[in-house]
Amino acid sequence: MNKLVLGVLAHVDAGKTTLSEALLYRSGAIRRLGRVDHRDAFLDTDEMERERGITIFSKQAEFSLGDLAVTLLDTPGHVDFSAEAERVLQVLDCAVLVVSGSDGVQAHTRTLWRLLERYAVPTFLFINKMDLAGTDREALLAELKARLDSGCADFSLPPEALAEEAAVCDEALLERYLETGELAEEDLTDLVRRRKLFPCLFGSALKLEGVEALLEALRRHAPLRAYPAAFGARVFKVSRDARGARLTWMKVTGGALRAKDLLTNRRPDTPEEEVWEEKADQLRLYSGEKFQPVDSAPAGTVVAVTGLSRALPGQGLGHETAWTVPALEPVLAYQMQTEADPSAALKALRLLEEEDPQLRVSWAAGAVRVQLMGEVQTEILQRRLRERFGIEAQFGAGRVVYRETIAAPVEGVGHFEPLRHYAEVHLLLEPLPRGTGLRFATVCPEDQLDGHWQRLVLTHLWEKPHLGVLTGSPITDMKITLTAGRAHEKHTEGGDFRQATYRAVRQGLMSAESILLEPWYAFRLELPAAQLGRALNDVQQMGGEAEPPEALGEEAVLTGQAPVAAMGDYAKELAAYTRGQGRLSLRPAGYRPCGDPETVAAALGYDPERDVENTPDSVFCAHGAGYTVKWSGVPAQAHVVSGVRLGAPKPGETKEPETRRSAAYAGTIEQDKELQAIFERTYGAVKRRDFLPPKAPRRPVSSDAPERRSVSRQPAGPEYLLVDGYNIIFAWDELEAMARESLDAARKALCDLLCNYQGYRKCEVIAVFDAYKVRGGQGSVEKYHSIHVVYTKEAETADAYIERATYELGKRHRVRVATSDGPEQLIILGHGALRVSAAAFREEVEAVQGQIARILAQNNRRGHGALRAAMEQAEKRKEE
């Protein structure tokens, strides 16, 4: 039997639950027709729903249409519970959107339509309450076409007229229709599936008018889904039954789910501490309040599963991935006031947050806060706390939920290195258009940071709301890209990258120009025409925007947008000055830059440097102990060069693109002397080891070190140049670009340049590369033309090798080290060696290439470019 998951959605009071009741009755699923106003509707199972006459929680019912098994999901219509409706949308095969014939397209109807479009749900429309006086079918259909989609078509038309109207929805279909003069049933179904055709049916659910026609349209044209053989499921809801047992609601989207199956959220990028594996004890197929236990649920089935304690709405199981960030989010936060134990109240709210993730429960400054959509949801939450947990609670006035973003790209660096731990993360934060939300990506080469570490970083970016630094509000409208990172072979654990990632985000935000965003409402205001001037003036005072007013009989209709903070309790004010004749409809309309950010920030009094749970500082290690580095000093001490270039030279100015501060360090000889003086005042005099009597080394140089010549103790012998290979590659633009395509090619190009450099400067060059970046990672020393190339041993970094080598070679030779690693520069300076920054070394190499080019031009009458020409030559060698 084919399966169809059908959702019913509507603006509040449009008759959605009444239609659901009628569908169940006409299909034979129930024998008695209940009514919302009689408090006996089949799907209004909660006492609060029966009292208020509204749907608060989504409900499930089962019925059949011939060989089609339909699972009907009735969703809340009130805007305060729209987050519940949005979660249901992500498991629907198709939907019925109910529109009130007496009210037409209302504000929340437009919101639901955009959600259906976002999740690509094929949609039927049922225009209800057509039995009321004043309803006009033609006018309503014209409104649907104008305000929703031109593909809305009256399915009560004769077949020929319906085919003609459907054909204009698709160009290819129109050409075929003009040739043949007819359309097949499959053509209409395909248009519905592709959301180009939206069947509209008119009637009265209360009087069962038009219900049979809707059922027939669903049977003939509801698109069915093909499911894969591999198991998959989507969790969309968590609730508890009358006995308190936790129910995890999911739709099986592949294979089959059987009772006692072991379910897990394990993914390659899921941190081990967050992985759960639990058994599906019982599978329940609900219809209203009653359920039937089943042994197996095939694909297309919606079931409630017991025995799962950690599954949450939005999670995907099997082949299913996690859902996208919801479009509807609360714009008001409320502080809870209660005489109960705060820990007990917080625990109760955490349980309710499992059922409604949009509550966003938080604990700050000794107070519990929740995010809610409005006053009705506040009242429902109070009652649920009282009835389920015995907690009497009140909620103060709602506070606007702000968001933060940034004005320009910025790099964030996070380092976490207490003793026996290590992780470093570099992130590029870039602003995105309003309403985009957060996007995460990586461009970090796997030769620098293994793929499983990169996936872990992306998981930590996604797993929690990251707070801005202006008001402590969540960030949004940003793309965060992992550009570089480093792990340690032995000391890195998963939690280390969590700390480094969190700190990198905050460090970048501290360095950026932040923008405070405030939420806006889209409003629809219906009021007597005599009060229109007052309303227009109010909107102007709010700082909002209004469209030209429209006449609606003796009333006026005003639509527009305004800040949430300014709207406040305007509904009560409207009722007062219109003597109850005015009606205000609101829906969230996204975020815009705040009009007065300084005042808002001062009122909230957030200090980002005192927020210890979201610190921007990093932890480094020295002398066997970790120490904290303030956020402003982190880039200078970072161990990795990301290669990110931010900013552009001024007009007429030619300079090397700006890099991270740690990578751009290029001190002069005078600065070296000043730095050495500071070093000696702190740690004592630096003694040149050339003039000390030979001693047995405290730490022997690796047996894999390059073969050395027997030279005298005087520094007149050949100069040694140690090159931190990957540091240089990712500090030079040409090599970095080459490395993004092939790290081997970049490594070979650098070695070719070093061969030329050694031949011209008559020095001994040793290029050192981290072993974990090459296959095997066992460590080796190779002779590449005239230079030595060292691949360090397993668990040995290039930094560690260079530190040892400068210590040993510095006893008898003049040693220089080319690197831009800040800590490494201090270490080699302490060993009596000279350091050369990546930028300075680049200039030396370019000068050498220029000299070589001139010599070759004289001898061979051929010219070569400087550094870029050498790159091309290296690339040709690679191709050979």
PDB file of N, CA and C in Angstrom, residues 10 29 36 116 118 185 228 304 320 334 362 410 417 474 560 604 623 626 631 676 718 752 808 828 869:
ATOM      1  N   ALA A  10      -2.884  26.276   8.748  1.00  0.00           N
ATOM      2  CA  ALA A  10      -3.772  27.412   8.535  1.00  0.00           C
ATOM      3  C   ALA A  10      -3.459  28.512   9.524  1.00  0.00           C
ATOM      4  N   ALA A  29     -12.524   7.012   9.053  1.00  0.00           N
ATOM      5  CA  ALA A  29     -11.603   6.743  10.158  1.00  0.00           C
ATOM      6  C   ALA A  29     -12.284   6.935  11.508  1.00  0.00           C
ATOM      7  N   VAL A  36     -14.866  21.606  17.444  1.00  0.00           N
ATOM      8  CA  VAL A  36     -13.951  22.335  18.312  1.00  0.00           C
ATOM      9  C   VAL A  36     -14.725  23.076  19.393  1.00  0.00           C
ATOM     10  N   LEU A 116       6.224  26.657   3.374  1.00  0.00           N
ATOM     11  CA  LEU A 116       5.962  25.565   2.433  1.00  0.00           C
ATOM     12  C   LEU A 116       6.865  25.676   1.208  1.00  0.00           C
ATOM     13  N   ARG A 118       9.843  27.153   1.231  1.00  0.00           N
ATOM     14  CA  ARG A 118      11.212  26.884   1.675  1.00  0.00           C
ATOM     15  C   ARG A 118      11.499  25.393   1.731  1.00  0.00           C
ATOM     16  N   GLU A 185      -3.614  12.880 -16.448  1.00  0.00           N
ATOM     17  CA  GLU A 185      -3.647  13.015 -14.990  1.00  0.00           C
ATOM     18  C   GLU A 185      -2.225  13.113 -14.431  1.00  0.00           C
ATOM     19  N   PRO A 228      14.530   5.098  -0.457  1.00  0.00           N
ATOM     20  CA  PRO A 228      15.665   4.198  -0.669  1.00  0.00           C
ATOM     21  C   PRO A 228      15.572   2.962   0.228  1.00  0.00           C
ATOM     22  N   ALA A 304       5.845   6.895  16.851  1.00  0.00           N
ATOM     23  CA  ALA A 304       6.379   7.384  18.111  1.00  0.00           C
ATOM     24  C   ALA A 304       7.170   6.242  18.738  1.00  0.00           C
ATOM     25  N   GLU A 320      19.797   9.965   6.796  1.00  0.00           N
ATOM     26  CA  GLU A 320      19.293  11.335   6.896  1.00  0.00           C
ATOM     27  C   GLU A 320      20.287  12.241   7.619  1.00  0.00           C
ATOM     28  N   TYR A 334      11.934  36.107  27.886  1.00  0.00           N
ATOM     29  CA  TYR A 334      11.237  36.385  29.142  1.00  0.00           C
ATOM     30  C   TYR A 334      12.044  35.823  30.310  1.00  0.00           C
ATOM     31  N   SER A 362      18.017  29.456  29.047  1.00  0.00           N
ATOM     32  CA  SER A 362      19.378  29.875  29.406  1.00  0.00           C
ATOM     33  C   SER A 362      19.402  30.332  30.856  1.00  0.00           C
ATOM     34  N   VAL A 410      37.109  39.238   8.875  1.00  0.00           N
ATOM     35  CA  VAL A 410      38.108  39.275   9.931  1.00  0.00           C
ATOM     36  C   VAL A 410      38.551  37.836  10.196  1.00  0.00           C
ATOM     37  N   GLU A 417      46.309  24.984  24.570  1.00  0.00           N
ATOM     38  CA  GLU A 417      47.486  24.153  24.800  1.00  0.00           C
ATOM     39  C   GLU A 417      47.860  24.099  26.277  1.00  0.00           C
ATOM     40  N   PRO A 474      23.211  36.106  20.112  1.00  0.00           N
ATOM     41  CA  PRO A 474      23.725  35.159  19.119  1.00  0.00           C
ATOM     42  C   PRO A 474      24.110  35.855  17.816  1.00  0.00           C
ATOM     43  N   GLY A 560       2.877  47.101   6.412  1.00  0.00           N
ATOM     44  CA  GLY A 560       4.235  47.619   6.450  1.00  0.00           C
ATOM     45  C   GLY A 560       5.083  46.814   7.413  1.00  0.00           C
ATOM     46  N   LEU A 604      21.974  46.751  28.359  1.00  0.00           N
ATOM     47  CA  LEU A 604      22.228  45.343  28.647  1.00  0.00           C
ATOM     48  C   LEU A 604      23.498  45.143  29.452  1.00  0.00           C
ATOM     49  N   HIS A 623      57.434  25.987  29.466  1.00  0.00           N
ATOM     50  CA  HIS A 623      58.076  25.456  30.679  1.00  0.00           C
ATOM     51  C   HIS A 623      57.175  24.467  31.402  1.00  0.00           C
ATOM     52  N   GLY A 626      50.590  25.619  31.242  1.00  0.00           N
ATOM     53  CA  GLY A 626      49.799  26.473  30.382  1.00  0.00           C
ATOM     54  C   GLY A 626      49.671  27.871  30.949  1.00  0.00           C
ATOM     55  N   TRP A 631      43.211  38.037  24.103  1.00  0.00           N
ATOM     56  CA  TRP A 631      42.777  37.854  22.716  1.00  0.00           C
ATOM     57  C   TRP A 631      43.571  38.706  21.735  1.00  0.00           C
ATOM     58  N   GLN A 676      66.956  40.953  21.612  1.00  0.00           N
ATOM     59  CA  GLN A 676      67.944  40.172  22.329  1.00  0.00           C
ATOM     60  C   GLN A 676      68.223  40.780  23.703  1.00  0.00           C
ATOM     61  N   PRO A 718      80.885  27.139   6.376  1.00  0.00           N
ATOM     62  CA  PRO A 718      79.667  27.436   5.614  1.00  0.00           C
ATOM     63  C   PRO A 718      78.500  27.790   6.541  1.00  0.00           C
ATOM     64  N   ASP A 752      63.071  23.673  -5.435  1.00  0.00           N
ATOM     65  CA  ASP A 752      63.784  24.174  -6.606  1.00  0.00           C
ATOM     66  C   ASP A 752      64.348  25.566  -6.350  1.00  0.00           C
ATOM     67  N   GLU A 808      72.295  22.487  18.023  1.00  0.00           N
ATOM     68  CA  GLU A 808      73.506  21.722  17.714  1.00  0.00           C
ATOM     69  C   GLU A 808      74.394  22.434  16.690  1.00  0.00           C
ATOM     70  N   ILE A 828      64.912  30.258  18.609  1.00  0.00           N
ATOM     71  CA  ILE A 828      66.170  30.226  17.861  1.00  0.00           C
ATOM     72  C   ILE A 828      67.044  31.420  18.213  1.00  0.00           C
ATOM     73  N   ALA A 869      58.905  33.508 -12.299  1.00  0.00           N
ATOM     74  CA  ALA A 869      59.491  32.678 -13.343  1.00  0.00           C
ATOM     75  C   ALA A 869      60.013  31.374 -12.765  1.00  0.00           C
TER      76      ALA A 869
END
